[in-house]
Amino acid sequence: MAKSDDCVHILQGLLVFGNVVIGMCGIALTAECIYFVSNPHGLYPLLEATENSDIYAAAWIGIFVGLALFALSILGIIGVIKASRTLLLVYIILMLITFAFEMASCITAATHQDSLTPGFFLKQMLERYQKSEPANNSDSEVTKTWDELMLQNHCCGVLGPSDWQEYTSAFRLTHSDADYPWPRTCCVLDTRGLPVNLDGCKLGVPGYYNSNGCYDAISGQTSTHAWGVAWFGFAILCWAFCVLLGTMFYWSGIEY
Amino acid sequence: QLRYRPVLTQDPPLEGQTTASTFVLDQPRCVFEGYGNAVIWLVVALEQATSTFNNTAGPGTAETAFQDFPDPVRAYMTLNATLGSYPCPKPAGDITVLRVGSETSCTRDATRPTCNGPLPGPGPYKVKFLALEGSVPVAETAWSVPIALRTAKPPSKISTSNGHSADMIAITTILSILFAILLAGLVAMLFFWGSDCGGSSTFSKPESVTVRRYNTHHVYDQPAARL
């Protein structure tokens, strides 16, 4: 009997520990998602323009899942210590529901990240950048975002300045190819915002224009956020899986 | 007839060597030595029109006006310069190029037939340099190889789907499997609620009183025995 008592105590201790970790991770997940929702990165206008902001849905779900995990972990600790069958049954069922929601959030974040291909940004840039009659506010936001992006990161286009040559664009409709092979923001600018050497920029002389594409800068920003939500949620779920299995085993062993 | 053949600028490598309506040639340095009195013109012609071009056609006339290119004018003359603009030898480090198509202000100005305007189509075009003294051609270079300009595709042709990354597939599969296991566990738990399947490993609750069982037997048996 002593040995099985010890086993019981060890199992109870492990489950309490597991629930404490889940509670803390729930708080961390809530904090991370609140930070992400309230402080979107500068590329949000680009995502919003194409209604491709699923990552924000995933973050909102993450906030509520985090709070639910915290509350349920407390319920779980009480249930384990009191060895109450009903409490633990409620705990297991609610945890499974939370598990399902968090699973949806992780998969949404991962899928969304996959959809941000260079082609996606390229198409949007060509169709909306410097559109002459902006259909709504989001087009001018897209133009402003791209200008800031190209100025801050010293880059041009998505894959390079040749994006503007290989494809027709809204920009091309209002700016002739001979005068503007690529937008002026692709040129190396001086402190007053004017090209250092306009002819050099139009010719494409190395040193007077930005030859690299902006995709690296874009994907760096978006992937940090997406993987923060997706992989952290995945880690929490794996841990919760172990704790839930242990709880089910414990539950089946409680005498009623 | 000089041996030189005009070429697109290779050094330094230029991003805008050919665009949709312009291209960049090397200046003809050290080519027209000895023709100090001549004016050197650039002749731009459609590829099929090179054999029919007449060197005596004057620049700035209706037959060579840029504004009527490519139809009916099949070759136009532009970018005139004297030998002084092309000093020889070329100083190292200088970028000496001619950008064909850079003047956009005179594209429709009929008073500027020698306009260096943007080319109207992707070509292909051939060019050569022609030196004129007065109106007499004194030297010419060979025709260049055909120069084709870039054509732009519509953005609707860009494919925006990239399939699914390995990460996303891993997350989905693993989470689905874990969830399925948990659901199976829950079903097993509820199914075996009624039965005493885990009998050997039951453990007692902190305040459970096993004595209760004995009391049940005794309490019910004794009154029956008395009666």
Tab-separated table of C-alpha atoms in Angstrom:
chain	number	residue	atom	x	y	z
A	1	MET	CA	0.000	0.000	0.000
A	2	ALA	CA	2.818	2.321	0.845
A	3	LYS	CA	4.265	1.956	-2.607
A	4	SER	CA	1.009	2.691	-4.345
A	5	ASP	CA	0.472	5.632	-2.038
A	6	ASP	CA	3.822	6.941	-3.135
A	7	CYS	CA	2.867	6.395	-6.749
A	8	VAL	CA	-0.323	8.264	-6.166
A	9	HIS	CA	1.464	11.139	-4.553
A	10	ILE	CA	4.016	11.236	-7.329
A	11	LEU	CA	1.260	11.277	-9.923
A	12	GLN	CA	-0.586	13.997	-8.068
A	13	GLY	CA	2.591	16.014	-7.784
A	14	LEU	CA	3.311	15.634	-11.480
A	15	LEU	CA	-0.184	16.661	-12.432
A	16	VAL	CA	-0.081	19.708	-10.179
A	17	PHE	CA	3.258	20.666	-11.647
A	18	GLY	CA	1.918	20.148	-15.157
A	19	ASN	CA	-1.062	22.342	-14.440
A	20	VAL	CA	1.105	25.076	-12.972
A	21	VAL	CA	3.168	25.108	-16.153
A	22	ILE	CA	0.018	25.226	-18.258
A	23	GLY	CA	-1.280	28.142	-16.225
A	24	MET	CA	1.914	30.108	-16.655
A	25	CYS	CA	2.068	29.346	-20.359
A	26	GLY	CA	-1.535	30.469	-20.675
A	27	ILE	CA	-0.635	33.834	-19.190
A	28	ALA	CA	2.381	34.091	-21.470
A	29	LEU	CA	0.286	33.249	-24.512
A	30	THR	CA	-2.286	35.882	-23.575
A	31	ALA	CA	0.407	38.487	-23.076
A	32	GLU	CA	2.101	37.652	-26.376
A	33	CYS	CA	-1.135	37.796	-28.320
A	34	ILE	CA	-2.240	41.059	-26.678
A	35	TYR	CA	1.116	42.566	-27.603
A	36	PHE	CA	0.778	41.363	-31.129
A	37	VAL	CA	-2.776	42.587	-31.595
A	38	SER	CA	-2.150	46.015	-30.114
A	39	ASN	CA	1.171	46.571	-31.816
A	40	PRO	CA	0.864	45.344	-35.385
A	41	HIS	CA	3.973	45.549	-37.477
A	42	GLY	CA	4.250	48.227	-40.103
A	43	LEU	CA	3.128	45.886	-42.862
A	44	TYR	CA	-0.418	45.621	-41.592
A	45	PRO	CA	-1.837	47.830	-44.390
A	46	LEU	CA	-0.467	45.428	-46.966
A	47	LEU	CA	-2.182	42.493	-45.337
A	48	GLU	CA	-5.382	44.340	-44.684
A	49	ALA	CA	-5.623	45.459	-48.299
A	50	THR	CA	-6.139	41.925	-49.478
A	51	GLU	CA	-8.198	40.775	-46.521
A	52	ASN	CA	-5.435	38.425	-45.628
A	53	SER	CA	-5.190	39.197	-41.980
A	54	ASP	CA	-6.017	35.777	-40.579
A	55	ILE	CA	-3.039	36.084	-38.340
A	56	TYR	CA	-5.042	38.580	-36.292
A	57	ALA	CA	-7.913	36.144	-35.907
A	58	ALA	CA	-5.402	33.590	-34.679
A	59	ALA	CA	-4.013	36.112	-32.199
A	60	TRP	CA	-7.460	37.002	-30.857
A	61	ILE	CA	-8.241	33.331	-30.310
A	62	GLY	CA	-4.881	33.048	-28.593
A	63	ILE	CA	-5.819	35.697	-26.043
A	64	PHE	CA	-8.947	33.875	-24.935
A	65	VAL	CA	-7.323	30.478	-25.053
A	66	GLY	CA	-4.552	31.735	-22.812
A	67	LEU	CA	-7.010	32.991	-20.216
A	68	ALA	CA	-8.985	29.765	-20.424
A	69	LEU	CA	-5.839	27.731	-19.911
A	70	PHE	CA	-5.000	29.715	-16.805
A	71	ALA	CA	-8.463	29.260	-15.314
A	72	LEU	CA	-8.587	25.586	-16.188
A	73	SER	CA	-5.175	24.938	-14.724
A	74	ILE	CA	-6.398	26.243	-11.389
A	75	LEU	CA	-9.462	24.017	-11.681
A	76	GLY	CA	-7.197	21.123	-12.499
A	77	ILE	CA	-4.983	21.679	-9.496
A	78	ILE	CA	-7.983	21.778	-7.176
A	79	GLY	CA	-9.431	18.682	-8.805
A	80	VAL	CA	-6.231	16.706	-8.474
A	81	ILE	CA	-5.657	17.585	-4.861
A	82	LYS	CA	-9.234	16.843	-3.857
A	83	ALA	CA	-9.308	13.775	-6.150
A	84	SER	CA	-12.811	14.714	-7.178
A	85	ARG	CA	-14.148	12.816	-10.170
A	86	THR	CA	-16.658	15.408	-11.265
A	87	LEU	CA	-14.212	18.272	-11.081
A	88	LEU	CA	-11.662	16.378	-13.076
A	89	LEU	CA	-14.223	15.317	-15.650
A	90	VAL	CA	-15.285	18.924	-16.141
A	91	TYR	CA	-11.630	19.868	-16.336
A	92	ILE	CA	-10.868	17.293	-18.997
A	93	ILE	CA	-13.826	18.203	-21.176
A	94	LEU	CA	-13.160	21.940	-21.000
A	95	MET	CA	-9.487	21.391	-21.678
A	96	LEU	CA	-10.356	19.399	-24.769
A	97	ILE	CA	-12.495	22.259	-26.045
A	98	THR	CA	-9.683	24.714	-25.372
A	99	PHE	CA	-7.269	22.325	-27.076
A	100	ALA	CA	-9.453	22.343	-30.167
A	101	PHE	CA	-9.567	26.140	-30.295
A	102	GLU	CA	-5.842	26.511	-29.824
A	103	MET	CA	-5.277	23.892	-32.472
A	104	ALA	CA	-7.365	25.949	-34.890
A	105	SER	CA	-5.375	29.058	-34.004
A	106	CYS	CA	-2.025	27.369	-34.606
A	107	ILE	CA	-3.042	25.911	-37.914
A	108	THR	CA	-4.487	29.248	-39.041
A	109	ALA	CA	-1.276	31.046	-38.168
A	110	ALA	CA	0.857	28.479	-39.975
A	111	THR	CA	-1.350	28.468	-43.069
A	112	HIS	CA	-1.428	32.235	-43.165
A	113	GLN	CA	2.317	32.370	-43.060
A	114	ASP	CA	2.451	30.042	-46.031
A	115	SER	CA	0.233	32.311	-48.053
A	116	LEU	CA	2.643	35.250	-47.846
A	117	THR	CA	4.627	34.270	-50.906
A	118	PRO	CA	6.670	36.730	-52.963
A	119	GLY	CA	4.069	36.390	-55.689
A	120	PHE	CA	1.372	37.583	-53.312
A	121	PHE	CA	3.205	40.793	-52.464
A	122	LEU	CA	4.358	41.305	-56.023
A	123	LYS	CA	0.865	41.131	-57.409
A	124	GLN	CA	-0.460	43.523	-54.802
A	125	MET	CA	2.356	45.983	-55.331
A	126	LEU	CA	1.974	46.015	-59.096
A	127	GLU	CA	-1.765	46.442	-58.935
A	128	ARG	CA	-1.949	49.056	-56.213
A	129	TYR	CA	1.243	51.007	-55.834
A	130	GLN	CA	0.669	54.586	-56.941
A	131	LYS	CA	-2.695	53.751	-58.392
A	132	SER	CA	-3.923	56.934	-59.995
A	133	GLU	CA	-7.503	56.760	-58.792
A	134	PRO	CA	-7.342	55.058	-55.429
A	135	ALA	CA	-10.571	53.135	-55.118
A	136	ASN	CA	-10.544	53.391	-51.367
A	137	ASN	CA	-8.287	54.318	-48.553
A	138	SER	CA	-6.384	51.069	-48.581
A	139	ASP	CA	-4.738	51.797	-51.928
A	140	SER	CA	-3.116	54.975	-50.690
A	141	GLU	CA	-2.120	53.131	-47.535
A	142	VAL	CA	-0.450	50.500	-49.692
A	143	THR	CA	1.487	53.189	-51.541
A	144	LYS	CA	2.556	54.856	-48.321
A	145	THR	CA	3.617	51.549	-46.780
A	146	TRP	CA	5.667	50.568	-49.813
A	147	ASP	CA	7.376	53.959	-49.930
A	148	GLU	CA	8.329	53.711	-46.263
A	149	LEU	CA	9.462	50.141	-46.729
A	150	MET	CA	11.679	50.996	-49.680
A	151	LEU	CA	13.144	54.050	-47.973
A	152	GLN	CA	13.900	52.387	-44.657
A	153	ASN	CA	15.308	49.155	-45.983
A	154	HIS	CA	17.015	50.570	-49.080
A	155	CYS	CA	15.340	48.068	-51.301
A	156	CYS	CA	13.264	48.186	-54.455
A	157	GLY	CA	10.261	46.149	-55.448
A	158	VAL	CA	9.680	42.658	-54.134
A	159	LEU	CA	12.418	40.764	-55.954
A	160	GLY	CA	14.277	43.733	-57.420
A	161	PRO	CA	13.853	46.782	-59.675
A	162	SER	CA	13.251	44.478	-62.612
A	163	ASP	CA	9.801	43.760	-61.165
A	164	TRP	CA	8.761	47.065	-62.654
A	165	GLN	CA	10.160	46.075	-66.023
A	166	GLU	CA	8.899	42.547	-66.242
A	167	TYR	CA	5.288	43.323	-65.446
A	168	THR	CA	2.863	46.068	-66.316
A	169	SER	CA	1.564	47.905	-63.309
A	170	ALA	CA	-0.646	50.730	-62.100
A	171	PHE	CA	2.553	52.706	-61.660
A	172	ARG	CA	3.453	52.204	-65.301
A	173	LEU	CA	0.133	53.698	-66.421
A	174	THR	CA	1.025	57.098	-65.030
A	175	HIS	CA	4.791	57.061	-65.274
A	176	SER	CA	6.515	56.471	-68.583
A	177	ASP	CA	9.085	53.777	-68.845
A	178	ALA	CA	11.787	56.083	-70.177
A	179	ASP	CA	11.496	58.573	-67.324
A	180	TYR	CA	10.693	56.094	-64.585
A	181	PRO	CA	12.046	52.622	-65.256
A	182	TRP	CA	11.365	52.156	-61.544
A	183	PRO	CA	9.994	54.482	-58.884
A	184	ARG	CA	12.137	57.292	-57.560
A	185	THR	CA	12.130	55.739	-54.095
A	186	CYS	CA	14.345	53.019	-55.550
A	187	CYS	CA	17.100	55.572	-56.101
A	188	VAL	CA	19.741	56.326	-53.542
A	189	LEU	CA	18.471	59.567	-52.036
A	190	ASP	CA	20.341	62.357	-50.355
A	191	THR	CA	19.315	64.076	-47.134
A	192	ARG	CA	16.744	66.213	-48.904
A	193	GLY	CA	15.009	63.224	-50.418
A	194	LEU	CA	16.200	63.802	-53.969
A	195	PRO	CA	18.104	61.223	-55.991
A	196	VAL	CA	21.849	61.603	-55.702
A	197	ASN	CA	22.264	61.017	-59.412
A	198	LEU	CA	19.027	60.782	-61.351
A	199	ASP	CA	20.610	59.629	-64.588
A	200	GLY	CA	22.621	57.025	-62.766
A	201	CYS	CA	19.473	55.813	-61.127
A	202	LYS	CA	17.554	55.624	-64.394
A	203	LEU	CA	20.379	53.759	-66.061
A	204	GLY	CA	20.763	51.409	-63.178
A	205	VAL	CA	24.374	52.168	-62.350
A	206	PRO	CA	25.404	50.228	-59.262
A	207	GLY	CA	25.609	52.616	-56.339
A	208	TYR	CA	22.900	55.005	-57.425
A	209	TYR	CA	19.936	52.733	-57.032
A	210	ASN	CA	18.803	49.992	-54.677
A	211	SER	CA	19.228	46.725	-56.447
A	212	ASN	CA	17.918	44.239	-53.908
A	213	GLY	CA	14.309	43.350	-53.352
A	214	CYS	CA	12.258	44.016	-50.240
A	215	TYR	CA	10.967	40.502	-49.802
A	216	ASP	CA	13.596	39.573	-47.222
A	217	ALA	CA	12.653	42.497	-45.046
A	218	ILE	CA	8.955	41.711	-45.381
A	219	SER	CA	9.191	38.031	-44.695
A	220	GLY	CA	11.403	38.602	-41.678
A	221	GLN	CA	8.775	40.735	-39.997
A	222	THR	CA	5.769	38.602	-40.802
A	223	SER	CA	7.340	35.279	-39.975
A	224	THR	CA	8.426	36.316	-36.485
A	225	HIS	CA	4.862	37.043	-35.572
A	226	ALA	CA	3.315	34.051	-37.253
A	227	TRP	CA	5.732	31.545	-35.852
A	228	GLY	CA	5.497	33.144	-32.423
A	229	VAL	CA	1.817	32.362	-32.356
A	230	ALA	CA	1.970	29.016	-34.151
A	231	TRP	CA	4.965	27.327	-32.574
A	232	PHE	CA	4.409	28.571	-29.051
A	233	GLY	CA	0.826	27.359	-29.217
A	234	PHE	CA	2.050	24.018	-30.540
A	235	ALA	CA	4.463	23.636	-27.622
A	236	ILE	CA	1.734	24.443	-25.113
A	237	LEU	CA	-0.554	21.913	-26.731
A	238	CYS	CA	2.024	19.147	-26.598
A	239	TRP	CA	2.550	19.774	-22.920
A	240	ALA	CA	-1.210	19.935	-22.337
A	241	PHE	CA	-1.566	16.623	-24.141
A	242	CYS	CA	0.756	14.931	-21.659
A	243	VAL	CA	-0.966	16.523	-18.698
A	244	LEU	CA	-4.388	15.503	-19.993
A	245	LEU	CA	-3.333	11.911	-20.517
A	246	GLY	CA	-1.982	11.825	-17.006
A	247	THR	CA	-5.200	13.332	-15.694
A	248	MET	CA	-7.310	10.768	-17.534
A	249	PHE	CA	-5.212	7.994	-16.061
A	250	TYR	CA	-5.498	9.538	-12.598
A	251	TRP	CA	-9.251	9.985	-13.027
A	252	SER	CA	-9.797	6.378	-13.952
A	253	GLY	CA	-8.005	5.348	-10.828
A	254	ILE	CA	-9.973	7.428	-8.373
A	255	GLU	CA	-12.374	5.475	-6.276
A	256	TYR	CA	-15.917	6.762	-6.289
B	1	GLN	CA	32.904	51.432	-93.697
B	2	LEU	CA	34.488	50.974	-90.294
B	3	ARG	CA	34.814	47.668	-88.572
B	4	TYR	CA	33.271	48.759	-85.311
B	5	ARG	CA	29.896	47.304	-84.349
B	6	PRO	CA	27.789	49.193	-81.822
B	7	VAL	CA	27.144	47.150	-78.698
B	8	LEU	CA	24.935	47.373	-75.647
B	9	THR	CA	26.885	48.508	-72.603
B	10	GLN	CA	28.311	45.542	-70.764
B	11	ASP	CA	30.670	47.273	-68.405
B	12	PRO	CA	29.563	48.392	-65.829
B	13	PRO	CA	26.593	46.044	-65.674
B	14	LEU	CA	23.515	48.210	-65.818
B	15	GLU	CA	20.101	47.255	-64.543
B	16	GLY	CA	18.546	49.440	-67.189
B	17	GLN	CA	20.594	48.158	-70.106
B	18	THR	CA	17.365	47.394	-71.886
B	19	THR	CA	14.012	48.502	-70.620
B	20	ALA	CA	10.654	48.465	-72.332
B	21	SER	CA	11.400	51.559	-74.381
B	22	THR	CA	15.094	52.411	-74.006
B	23	PHE	CA	18.453	50.796	-74.351
B	24	VAL	CA	22.012	51.805	-73.581
B	25	LEU	CA	24.916	51.737	-76.032
B	26	ASP	CA	28.602	52.229	-75.548
B	27	GLN	CA	29.857	55.506	-76.932
B	28	PRO	CA	31.939	55.068	-80.088
B	29	ARG	CA	35.223	56.095	-78.530
B	30	CYS	CA	38.384	55.830	-80.603
B	31	VAL	CA	36.325	54.719	-83.591
B	32	PHE	CA	36.003	57.798	-85.765
B	33	GLU	CA	39.597	58.973	-85.561
B	34	GLY	CA	40.500	61.260	-88.368
B	35	TYR	CA	36.996	62.538	-88.971
B	36	GLY	CA	37.304	65.627	-86.862
B	37	ASN	CA	35.056	67.671	-89.136
B	38	ALA	CA	32.221	65.184	-89.244
B	39	VAL	CA	29.053	65.009	-87.221
B	40	ILE	CA	28.401	61.553	-85.951
B	41	TRP	CA	24.786	60.421	-85.993
B	42	LEU	CA	23.139	57.338	-84.601
B	43	VAL	CA	20.817	55.534	-86.977
B	44	VAL	CA	18.121	53.410	-85.348
B	45	ALA	CA	16.275	51.119	-87.699
B	46	LEU	CA	13.832	48.273	-87.584
B	47	GLU	CA	15.675	45.033	-88.114
B	48	GLN	CA	14.039	44.436	-91.470
B	49	ALA	CA	14.817	47.930	-92.719
B	50	THR	CA	18.586	47.831	-92.479
B	51	SER	CA	19.087	46.716	-96.033
B	52	THR	CA	16.916	49.489	-97.439
B	53	PHE	CA	18.470	52.354	-95.503
B	54	ASN	CA	20.117	54.956	-97.677
B	55	ASN	CA	23.109	56.732	-96.169
B	56	THR	CA	22.337	59.880	-98.107
B	57	ALA	CA	19.024	60.379	-96.361
B	58	GLY	CA	19.532	63.531	-94.377
B	59	PRO	CA	18.917	63.821	-90.675
B	60	GLY	CA	16.024	65.998	-89.631
B	61	THR	CA	14.079	65.345	-92.822
B	62	ALA	CA	10.721	63.742	-93.155
B	63	GLU	CA	12.277	60.405	-94.156
B	64	THR	CA	14.211	60.144	-90.921
B	65	ALA	CA	11.965	61.927	-88.437
B	66	PHE	CA	11.566	60.181	-85.122
B	67	GLN	CA	7.938	61.179	-84.757
B	68	ASP	CA	6.931	59.056	-87.742
B	69	PHE	CA	8.824	55.988	-86.609
B	70	PRO	CA	8.106	53.067	-87.164
B	71	ASP	CA	5.492	53.766	-89.772
B	72	PRO	CA	6.100	55.124	-92.389
B	73	VAL	CA	9.627	55.994	-91.315
B	74	ARG	CA	11.555	52.767	-90.916
B	75	ALA	CA	14.795	54.215	-89.626
B	76	TYR	CA	15.479	57.481	-87.849
B	77	MET	CA	18.590	59.447	-86.982
B	78	THR	CA	19.316	60.997	-83.651
B	79	LEU	CA	21.958	61.706	-81.005
B	80	ASN	CA	24.244	63.831	-83.141
B	81	ALA	CA	27.647	64.702	-81.725
B	82	THR	CA	31.051	65.809	-82.932
B	83	LEU	CA	34.245	63.918	-82.374
B	84	GLY	CA	34.993	66.233	-79.458
B	85	SER	CA	32.219	64.578	-77.470
B	86	TYR	CA	33.928	61.256	-77.786
B	87	PRO	CA	37.520	61.915	-76.744
B	88	CYS	CA	39.961	59.099	-77.137
B	89	PRO	CA	41.248	57.322	-75.089
B	90	LYS	CA	38.401	56.866	-72.691
B	91	PRO	CA	39.387	57.874	-69.136
B	92	ALA	CA	39.301	54.856	-66.892
B	93	GLY	CA	36.457	54.901	-64.422
B	94	ASP	CA	34.188	57.105	-66.508
B	95	ILE	CA	30.857	55.724	-67.541
B	96	THR	CA	30.527	56.533	-71.232
B	97	VAL	CA	27.166	55.494	-72.509
B	98	LEU	CA	24.458	56.649	-74.834
B	99	ARG	CA	20.912	56.113	-73.636
B	100	VAL	CA	18.615	55.714	-76.614
B	101	GLY	CA	15.104	56.784	-75.743
B	102	SER	CA	15.732	59.152	-72.886
B	103	GLU	CA	14.085	62.292	-74.253
B	104	THR	CA	10.411	62.142	-73.465
B	105	SER	CA	9.563	65.810	-73.954
B	106	CYS	CA	9.794	65.829	-77.733
B	107	THR	CA	8.041	62.559	-78.508
B	108	ARG	CA	5.246	64.284	-80.385
B	109	ASP	CA	7.018	67.511	-81.268
B	110	ALA	CA	7.247	67.567	-85.061
B	111	THR	CA	9.684	70.471	-84.876
B	112	ARG	CA	12.244	68.122	-83.362
B	113	PRO	CA	12.662	65.348	-85.888
B	114	THR	CA	15.987	64.305	-84.392
B	115	CYS	CA	14.417	63.645	-81.021
B	116	ASN	CA	15.932	60.836	-78.987
B	117	GLY	CA	12.520	59.641	-77.975
B	118	PRO	CA	11.433	56.382	-76.336
B	119	LEU	CA	11.108	53.504	-78.726
B	120	PRO	CA	7.545	52.592	-79.528
B	121	GLY	CA	7.802	48.831	-79.372
B	122	PRO	CA	9.950	45.930	-78.304
B	123	GLY	CA	11.766	45.793	-81.659
B	124	PRO	CA	14.072	44.160	-82.507
B	125	TYR	CA	16.145	47.112	-83.689
B	126	LYS	CA	19.543	47.528	-85.280
B	127	VAL	CA	21.725	50.610	-84.917
B	128	LYS	CA	24.819	52.024	-86.530
B	129	PHE	CA	26.844	55.193	-86.352
B	130	LEU	CA	27.099	57.390	-89.410
B	131	ALA	CA	29.555	60.261	-89.845
B	132	LEU	CA	28.369	63.077	-92.101
B	133	GLU	CA	30.397	66.040	-93.313
B	134	GLY	CA	27.771	68.513	-94.277
B	135	SER	CA	25.360	66.149	-95.936
B	136	VAL	CA	27.946	63.759	-97.364
B	137	PRO	CA	28.401	60.464	-95.552
B	138	VAL	CA	32.096	59.861	-94.955
B	139	ALA	CA	32.171	56.915	-92.589
B	140	GLU	CA	29.829	54.434	-91.054
B	141	THR	CA	30.100	51.520	-88.664
B	142	ALA	CA	28.596	48.115	-89.175
B	143	TRP	CA	25.052	47.407	-88.103
B	144	SER	CA	24.743	46.064	-84.597
B	145	VAL	CA	23.248	42.717	-83.719
B	146	PRO	CA	19.461	42.869	-83.297
B	147	ILE	CA	18.516	44.526	-80.037
B	148	ALA	CA	15.269	43.344	-78.500
B	149	LEU	CA	13.656	45.297	-75.709
B	150	ARG	CA	11.778	43.940	-72.727
B	151	THR	CA	8.125	43.120	-72.898
B	152	ALA	CA	6.030	43.375	-69.792
B	153	LYS	CA	3.598	40.696	-68.716
B	154	PRO	CA	0.357	41.494	-66.971
B	155	PRO	CA	0.426	40.979	-63.205
B	156	SER	CA	-2.511	38.616	-63.347
B	157	LYS	CA	-0.084	35.986	-64.546
B	158	ILE	CA	1.722	35.912	-61.241
B	159	SER	CA	0.956	32.775	-59.278
B	160	THR	CA	0.428	33.510	-55.632
B	161	SER	CA	0.119	30.019	-54.251
B	162	ASN	CA	3.117	28.205	-52.998
B	163	GLY	CA	1.737	25.008	-51.635
B	164	HIS	CA	2.069	24.179	-47.999
B	165	SER	CA	5.295	24.314	-46.135
B	166	ALA	CA	6.600	21.342	-44.218
B	167	ASP	CA	6.142	23.188	-40.935
B	168	MET	CA	2.463	23.706	-41.452
B	169	ILE	CA	1.869	20.099	-42.442
B	170	ALA	CA	3.804	18.889	-39.411
B	171	ILE	CA	1.833	21.084	-37.037
B	172	THR	CA	-1.485	20.022	-38.522
B	173	THR	CA	-0.765	16.305	-38.528
B	174	ILE	CA	0.752	16.127	-35.096
B	175	LEU	CA	-1.959	18.213	-33.482
B	176	SER	CA	-4.684	16.209	-35.175
B	177	ILE	CA	-3.180	12.965	-33.951
B	178	LEU	CA	-2.841	14.271	-30.403
B	179	PHE	CA	-6.394	15.508	-30.404
B	180	ALA	CA	-7.645	12.191	-31.715
B	181	ILE	CA	-5.794	10.338	-28.972
B	182	LEU	CA	-7.282	12.601	-26.336
B	183	LEU	CA	-10.789	12.116	-27.679
B	184	ALA	CA	-10.266	8.372	-27.710
B	185	GLY	CA	-9.045	8.568	-24.140
B	186	LEU	CA	-12.093	10.569	-23.116
B	187	VAL	CA	-14.412	8.064	-24.761
B	188	ALA	CA	-12.603	5.192	-23.056
B	189	MET	CA	-12.866	6.979	-19.734
B	190	LEU	CA	-16.603	7.542	-20.005
B	191	PHE	CA	-17.238	4.082	-21.388
B	192	PHE	CA	-15.544	2.439	-18.489
B	193	TRP	CA	-17.093	4.741	-15.904
B	194	GLY	CA	-19.622	2.201	-14.896
B	195	SER	CA	-17.344	-0.818	-14.796
B	196	ASP	CA	-14.763	-1.437	-12.162
B	197	CYS	CA	-12.037	-1.947	-14.745
B	198	GLY	CA	-9.302	-0.220	-12.835
B	199	GLY	CA	-9.958	-2.207	-9.707
B	200	SER	CA	-6.447	-3.346	-9.001
B	201	SER	CA	-4.974	0.108	-9.200
B	202	THR	CA	-7.576	2.018	-7.283
B	203	PHE	CA	-6.327	4.080	-4.513
B	204	SER	CA	-8.243	5.568	-1.706
B	205	LYS	CA	-9.444	9.100	-1.494
B	206	PRO	CA	-7.969	11.077	1.373
B	207	GLU	CA	-11.024	10.821	3.641
B	208	SER	CA	-12.647	7.686	2.288
B	209	VAL	CA	-13.834	5.357	4.992
B	210	THR	CA	-13.726	1.737	3.991
B	211	VAL	CA	-15.337	0.907	7.284
B	212	ARG	CA	-18.596	2.032	5.715
B	213	ARG	CA	-18.899	-1.247	3.865
B	214	TYR	CA	-18.814	-3.274	7.006
B	215	ASN	CA	-21.356	-1.023	8.612
B	216	THR	CA	-23.759	-1.600	5.758
B	217	HIS	CA	-23.687	-5.341	6.186
B	218	HIS	CA	-24.044	-5.250	9.927
B	219	VAL	CA	-26.763	-2.625	10.103
B	220	TYR	CA	-29.050	-4.376	7.665
B	221	ASP	CA	-28.405	-7.871	8.879
B	222	GLN	CA	-29.025	-7.389	12.546
B	223	PRO	CA	-32.555	-5.998	12.405
B	224	ALA	CA	-33.457	-8.859	10.052
B	225	ALA	CA	-31.961	-11.330	12.468
B	226	ARG	CA	-33.830	-9.810	15.414
B	227	LEU	CA	-37.076	-9.841	13.531
